[in-house]
Amino acid sequence: MSMASTKNLVPSHFSFLNSNPKFTFPKTQSLSLYSNPFCITCSKKVKRRGKLRYPSEKKKLKQQQEAQVDVENKFEGIWRLSKLNVSVHKDPGKDFLGVSDALLQEIAKVLEFPVASMLPQEAFKVVRKSFDARKLQKEQKFVYTVDVDVHKLLNLEPRTWEFISELEPKVGLIEHLPQDRTSGDIMSIVHACIKSGQDATTSEHGDINLCNGSHTNASHRKPKVAVVGSGPAGLFASLVLAEFGADVTLMERGEAVEKRGRDIGALVVRRILQEESNFCFGEGGAGTWSDGKLVTRIGRNSGSVLAVLETLVHFGAPQKILVDGKPHLGTDKLVPLLQNFRRYLEKLGVTIMFGTRVDDLLVKDKHVVGVKVSDSRDNSSHSMNQQLGYDAVVLAVGHSARDTYQMLLSHGVSLVEKDFAVGLRVEHPQELINSIQYSGLANEVQSGRGKVPVADYKVVEYVNTNDIALPSNSAPRNRSCYSFCMCPGGQVVLTSTDPSELCINGMSFSRRSSKWANAALVVTVSSKDFAALDLHGPLAGVEFQRMFEQRAAAMGGGNFVVPVQTVTDFLDNKLSGTSVPSSSYRLGVKATNLHELFPSHITSSLQQSLLKFDKELPGFISSSALLHGVETRTSSPVQISRSADTYECTSLRGLYPIGEGAGYAGGIVSAAVDGMYSGFALAKSLGLFHGSIESILGKAQSAGVAKY
């Protein structure tokens, strides 16, 4: 594009550049610096056209066509540059989130600007930074996505004008954004509503706009809402509803994080299990004592996900989670964050009741009118029940609230059994995983304090059990097997909620500095698996979980000792001896043949997946790798039927089942997002909000059984 053809696109304050600009580099010069003069093409390549194209090809073609639309004004808004690669040896390291000299070099190549050092760092913002350690490339690298503030760039370096004028969108590499895609936190979004007297909304990119709407008269009685469960879904639903002016009571059967931490300490040190305050129950939900992963499959760049991350930053999460390609918090960061979240809710007037178990719903004419609660700290038979009336009840219980599922069935609530996954937790020395993933770069990890992230992995395989003799009513022979909730530099922990059962998970702190790496190794199970064991009905999955948790407890010999077996012995179906590698699990392990745990088709699937994982990660099969049993609570075994639009239960009015326990989320972020959507939906039902939910948070995407 010539200077003349772009004259009308130049902002008035840069008009001096239109005629005979003083500082213009010849474009041919910049091209010669960075272009490869050798280009090999094949004229005989046959392209599929029309209906012959694959769906993925059609999608890519559509993106290319959309990208070819002329940009109205290249000198306004933001240019987003993606897939900028910086060698690990030139990058300052994983904890540096600014614009380095090496990154400026990559930006200069895209802009075709000949002198990278002349580019002002202030004009660029890193919006994503990931580490790419794939072995198929020449060297490991950090991959960046950077936003270019054109207005600031031209102010600071006018000689970039011609180079911006010739920028063109390229699918997946260069994108023009009319305005900055910054998302406000939930408080900012709702505050914009209140300040303007209208409903605040966000565009699909997450920026706050306004649309028509109004709020109920403040003189009206505040609607009373009970939110049951203080995990991510319950916390974010409470936040939205309280900001809109509802009278919210947040009920949690477990304890606040301070007391919960002491209860967990008593479990780990003295084997005392508090059945209502443990790794599963308590403030923050099951994700509090975990790795604190913030990855999600529902769209990292969506307005709703960005709003969750911004809200977490507001309450104390590090800014890094907004940029990191694989953000995580760690338990040590989650605990103070939750305390800040709680204090803010209390300032909004939210009543928070810890140690309060909801035993039943108060129902009138198939409409929930309140709840019956008791003190979960009182184990005596004389514990008093209390009846509390509410206009609506948000049910945000986690995936381990089995008594709640049973209570819902007694009211005729529609529960549907749902597929989930079960298996074992495999633990390796972290140094081995670092070596497998990074090779010679492994020494740069330095227990989480080095230049590169502590190595992790994520593997998914499709296996079949055709060689196993199975009954006709058995599970399908083909199933997926995958790693789940991988905790680099972490430890294996007990997540049982009953002394007669044994269930485990993984956790890690923010630095991920322990000497072990662990991950669940699980296979999908469905209603056919349940039926094969004569388990039927909506709670068949719950009974399936309980069966293997009780079997694992017996195999460990009781007292929360975990049955274990080396990976090599598990593959050979043998027990070499009672001596096993050290484990991070602190309540003791016992060498056992884990083939006695699951049905043969599940065991065979686990064996096949290990062999396939080793092909992808050579060295994964190792005598130093230890399998722990059993992992069963990867996601909720049921789904509570609800309306897709209103989030209200389809079989009981006034009840709003949300989050992971209801079967609509699969991790911290997706649960928080579901809590937000339900909060807006309920606020609308209560007359507190009159806008479009989708215009605020974008189109809802259910995580379903999405993995962490």
Coordinates of C-alpha atoms in Angstrom, one line a residue, residues 232 260 279 284-296 300 308-309 312-313 317-318 320-322 324-338 425 456 484-491 493 505-512 518 660 666-670 672 707-708:
P232 CA -15.6 -21.5 42.8
R260 CA -9.7 -26.2 57.4
F279 CA -9.5 -32.0 51.2
G284 CA -12.8 -22.8 48.3
G285 CA -14.0 -26.4 47.6
A286 CA -11.8 -29.3 46.5
G287 CA -9.6 -27.1 44.4
T288 CA -8.2 -25.2 47.4
W289 CA -5.7 -28.0 48.4
S290 CA -4.8 -28.9 44.8
D291 CA -2.4 -27.5 42.2
G292 CA -4.7 -24.5 41.7
K293 CA -4.8 -25.0 37.9
L294 CA -6.5 -22.2 35.9
V295 CA -6.4 -23.8 32.5
T296 CA -9.7 -24.5 30.9
R300 CA -9.0 -18.9 27.4
V308 CA -12.7 -14.7 36.3
L309 CA -8.9 -14.3 36.0
L312 CA -8.8 -13.5 41.1
V313 CA -6.1 -10.9 40.5
A317 CA -3.6 -13.7 42.6
P318 CA -0.4 -12.7 40.8
K320 CA 1.2 -13.5 35.9
I321 CA -2.0 -15.6 35.6
L322 CA -3.3 -13.2 33.0
D324 CA 1.0 -17.4 31.6
G325 CA 0.0 -19.9 28.9
K326 CA -0.6 -22.5 31.7
P327 CA -1.7 -20.4 34.7
H328 CA -1.8 -22.0 38.1
L329 CA -1.9 -20.7 41.7
G330 CA -0.9 -23.4 44.2
T331 CA -2.4 -23.9 47.6
D332 CA -0.2 -21.3 49.3
K333 CA -1.6 -18.6 46.9
L334 CA -5.2 -19.8 47.1
V335 CA -5.5 -19.6 50.9
P336 CA -5.0 -15.8 51.2
L337 CA -6.9 -15.2 48.0
L338 CA -10.0 -16.9 49.5
R425 CA -2.2 -41.8 40.3
D456 CA 4.7 -31.3 33.2
F484 CA -5.5 -35.8 34.6
C485 CA -4.7 -33.1 37.1
M486 CA -0.9 -33.4 36.5
C487 CA 0.9 -31.8 39.5
P488 CA 4.6 -31.1 38.8
G489 CA 6.7 -30.7 41.9
G490 CA 3.7 -31.9 44.0
Q491 CA 2.5 -34.6 46.3
V493 CA -2.9 -36.4 49.1
N505 CA -5.6 -36.7 44.4
G506 CA -2.6 -34.5 43.8
M507 CA -1.6 -31.0 45.0
S508 CA 1.3 -28.7 44.8
F509 CA 2.4 -25.2 45.9
S510 CA 3.0 -22.3 43.7
R511 CA 6.8 -23.0 43.2
R512 CA 6.2 -26.7 42.5
N518 CA 2.3 -37.0 39.9
E660 CA -18.9 -29.3 39.2
G666 CA -14.5 -29.5 35.3
G667 CA -12.1 -27.4 37.2
I668 CA -11.7 -24.1 39.1
V669 CA -12.2 -21.7 36.1
S670 CA -15.1 -23.5 34.4
A672 CA -16.3 -20.1 38.5
K707 CA -10.3 -32.1 32.1
Y708 CA -8.2 -29.8 34.3

